[in-house]
mmCIF file of C-alpha atoms in Angstrom:
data_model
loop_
_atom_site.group_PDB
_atom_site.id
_atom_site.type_symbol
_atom_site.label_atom_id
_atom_site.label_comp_id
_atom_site.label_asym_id
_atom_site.label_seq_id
_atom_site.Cartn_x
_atom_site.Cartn_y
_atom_site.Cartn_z
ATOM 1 C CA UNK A 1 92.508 103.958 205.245
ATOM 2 C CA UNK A 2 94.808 104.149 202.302
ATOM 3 C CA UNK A 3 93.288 104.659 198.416
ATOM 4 C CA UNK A 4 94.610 101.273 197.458
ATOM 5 C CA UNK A 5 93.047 100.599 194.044
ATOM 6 C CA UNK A 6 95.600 98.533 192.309
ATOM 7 C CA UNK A 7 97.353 97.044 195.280
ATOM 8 C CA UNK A 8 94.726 94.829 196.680
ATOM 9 C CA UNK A 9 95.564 92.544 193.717
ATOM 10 C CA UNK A 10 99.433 92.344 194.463
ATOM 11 C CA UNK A 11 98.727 90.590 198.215
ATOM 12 C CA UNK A 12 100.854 87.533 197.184
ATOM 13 C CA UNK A 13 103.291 89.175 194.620
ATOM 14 C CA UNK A 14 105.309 91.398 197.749
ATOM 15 C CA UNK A 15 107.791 89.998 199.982
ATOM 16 C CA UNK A 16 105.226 90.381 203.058
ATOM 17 C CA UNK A 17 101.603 89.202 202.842
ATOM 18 C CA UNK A 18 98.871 90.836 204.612
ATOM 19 C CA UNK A 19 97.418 89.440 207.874
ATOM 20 C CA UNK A 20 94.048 90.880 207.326
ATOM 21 C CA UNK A 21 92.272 93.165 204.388
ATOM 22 C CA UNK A 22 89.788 96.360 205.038
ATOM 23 C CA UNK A 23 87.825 96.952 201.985
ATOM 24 C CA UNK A 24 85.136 99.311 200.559
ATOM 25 C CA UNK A 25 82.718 97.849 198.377
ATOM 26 C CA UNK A 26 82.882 101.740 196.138
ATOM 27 C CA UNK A 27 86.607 102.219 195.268
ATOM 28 C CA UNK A 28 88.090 104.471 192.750
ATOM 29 C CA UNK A 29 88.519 102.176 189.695
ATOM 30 C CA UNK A 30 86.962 99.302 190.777
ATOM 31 C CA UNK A 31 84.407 97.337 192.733
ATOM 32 C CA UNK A 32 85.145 95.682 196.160
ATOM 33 C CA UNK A 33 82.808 92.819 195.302
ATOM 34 C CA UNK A 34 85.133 91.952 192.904
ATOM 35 C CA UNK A 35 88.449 92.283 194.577
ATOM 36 C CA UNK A 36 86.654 90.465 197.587
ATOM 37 C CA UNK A 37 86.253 87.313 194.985
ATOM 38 C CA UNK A 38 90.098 87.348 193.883
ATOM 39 C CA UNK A 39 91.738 87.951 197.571
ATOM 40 C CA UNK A 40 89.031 84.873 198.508
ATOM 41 C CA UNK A 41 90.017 82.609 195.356
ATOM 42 C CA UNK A 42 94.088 83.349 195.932
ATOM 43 C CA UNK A 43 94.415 84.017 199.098
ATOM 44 C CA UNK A 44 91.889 82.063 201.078
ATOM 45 C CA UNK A 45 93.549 82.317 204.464
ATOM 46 C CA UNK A 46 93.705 86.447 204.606
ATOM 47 C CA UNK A 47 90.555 87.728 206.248
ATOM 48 C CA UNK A 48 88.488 90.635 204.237
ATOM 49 C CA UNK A 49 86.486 92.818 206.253
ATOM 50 C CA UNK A 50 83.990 94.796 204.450
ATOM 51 C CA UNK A 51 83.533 98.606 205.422
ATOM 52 C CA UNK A 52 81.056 100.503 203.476
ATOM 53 C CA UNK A 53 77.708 102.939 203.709
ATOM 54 C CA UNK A 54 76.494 100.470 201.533
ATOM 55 C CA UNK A 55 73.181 98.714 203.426
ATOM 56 C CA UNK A 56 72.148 96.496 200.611
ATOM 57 C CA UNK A 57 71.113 93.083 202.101
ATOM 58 C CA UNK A 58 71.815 91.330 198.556
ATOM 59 C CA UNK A 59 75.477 92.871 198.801
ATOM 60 C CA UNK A 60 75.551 91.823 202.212
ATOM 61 C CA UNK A 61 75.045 87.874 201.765
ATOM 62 C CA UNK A 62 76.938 88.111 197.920
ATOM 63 C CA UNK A 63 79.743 89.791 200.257
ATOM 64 C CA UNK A 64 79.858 86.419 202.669
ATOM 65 C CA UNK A 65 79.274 84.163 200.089
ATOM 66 C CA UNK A 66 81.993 84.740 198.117
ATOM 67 C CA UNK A 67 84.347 84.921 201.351
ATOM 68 C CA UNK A 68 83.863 88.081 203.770
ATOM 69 C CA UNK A 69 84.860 87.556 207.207
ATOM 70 C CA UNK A 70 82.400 89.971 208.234
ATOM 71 C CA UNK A 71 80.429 93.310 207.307
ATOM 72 C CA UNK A 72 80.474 96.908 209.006
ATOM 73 C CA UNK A 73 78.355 99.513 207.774
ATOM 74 C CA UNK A 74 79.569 103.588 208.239
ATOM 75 C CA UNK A 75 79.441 104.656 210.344
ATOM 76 C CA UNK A 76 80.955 101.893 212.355
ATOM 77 C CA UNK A 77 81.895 102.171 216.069
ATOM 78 C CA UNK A 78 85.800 101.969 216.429
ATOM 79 C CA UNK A 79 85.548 99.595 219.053
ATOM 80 C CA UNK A 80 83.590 96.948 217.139
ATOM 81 C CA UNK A 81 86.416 97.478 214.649
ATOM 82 C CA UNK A 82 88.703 96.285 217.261
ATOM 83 C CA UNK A 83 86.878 93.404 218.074
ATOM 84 C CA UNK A 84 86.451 92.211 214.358
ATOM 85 C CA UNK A 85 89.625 93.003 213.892
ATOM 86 C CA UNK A 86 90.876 90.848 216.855
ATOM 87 C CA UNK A 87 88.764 88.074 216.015
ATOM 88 C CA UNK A 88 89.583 87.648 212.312
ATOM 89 C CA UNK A 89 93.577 88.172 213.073
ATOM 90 C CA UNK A 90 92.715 85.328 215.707
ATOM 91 C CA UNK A 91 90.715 83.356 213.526
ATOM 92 C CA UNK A 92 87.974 82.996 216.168
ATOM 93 C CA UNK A 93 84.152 83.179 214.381
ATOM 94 C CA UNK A 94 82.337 86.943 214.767
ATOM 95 C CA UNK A 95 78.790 87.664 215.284
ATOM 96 C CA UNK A 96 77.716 91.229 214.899
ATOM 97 C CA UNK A 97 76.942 93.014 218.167
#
């Protein structure tokens, strides 16, 4: 994982968009929560998965309100990284093992 913190608000503005968006809720400079709500509002078709320690079942459900494809807490296995991965880049729905 790459620190990012400005670029997560330039999705559209490159020549290539992003398939797919891994994001921390704590980021250097800003909140996730918040750059989950303008990816969602301008980009509604690019999938945001949420990695974080964070446990907080109100972040959680403000998180896939506001347009999370899904939620992995730290330590997350890599495998059911693949599999959200594969599912959100195949736009198939994803229930947490």
């Amino acid at each position: 994982m790459a620190d990012i913190a400005p670029s997560p608000l330039r999705l559209g503005r490159d020549r290539e968009r992003a398939d797919l968006v891994l994001l921390d809720v704590n980021m250097p400079g800003m909140n996730g929560l918040e750059v989950l709500k303008h990816i969602s509002d301008q980009y509604p078709d690019v999938p945001v998965i949420m990695v974080t320690a964070l446990t907080d079942d109100v972040a959680v459900s403000a998180a896939m309100r506001d347009g999370a494809y899904a939620w992995l807490g730290k330590p997350f296995d890599i495998n059911e990284l693949g599999h959200v991965v594969d599912a959100a880049l195949n736009r198939r729905p994803y229930r947490t093992r």
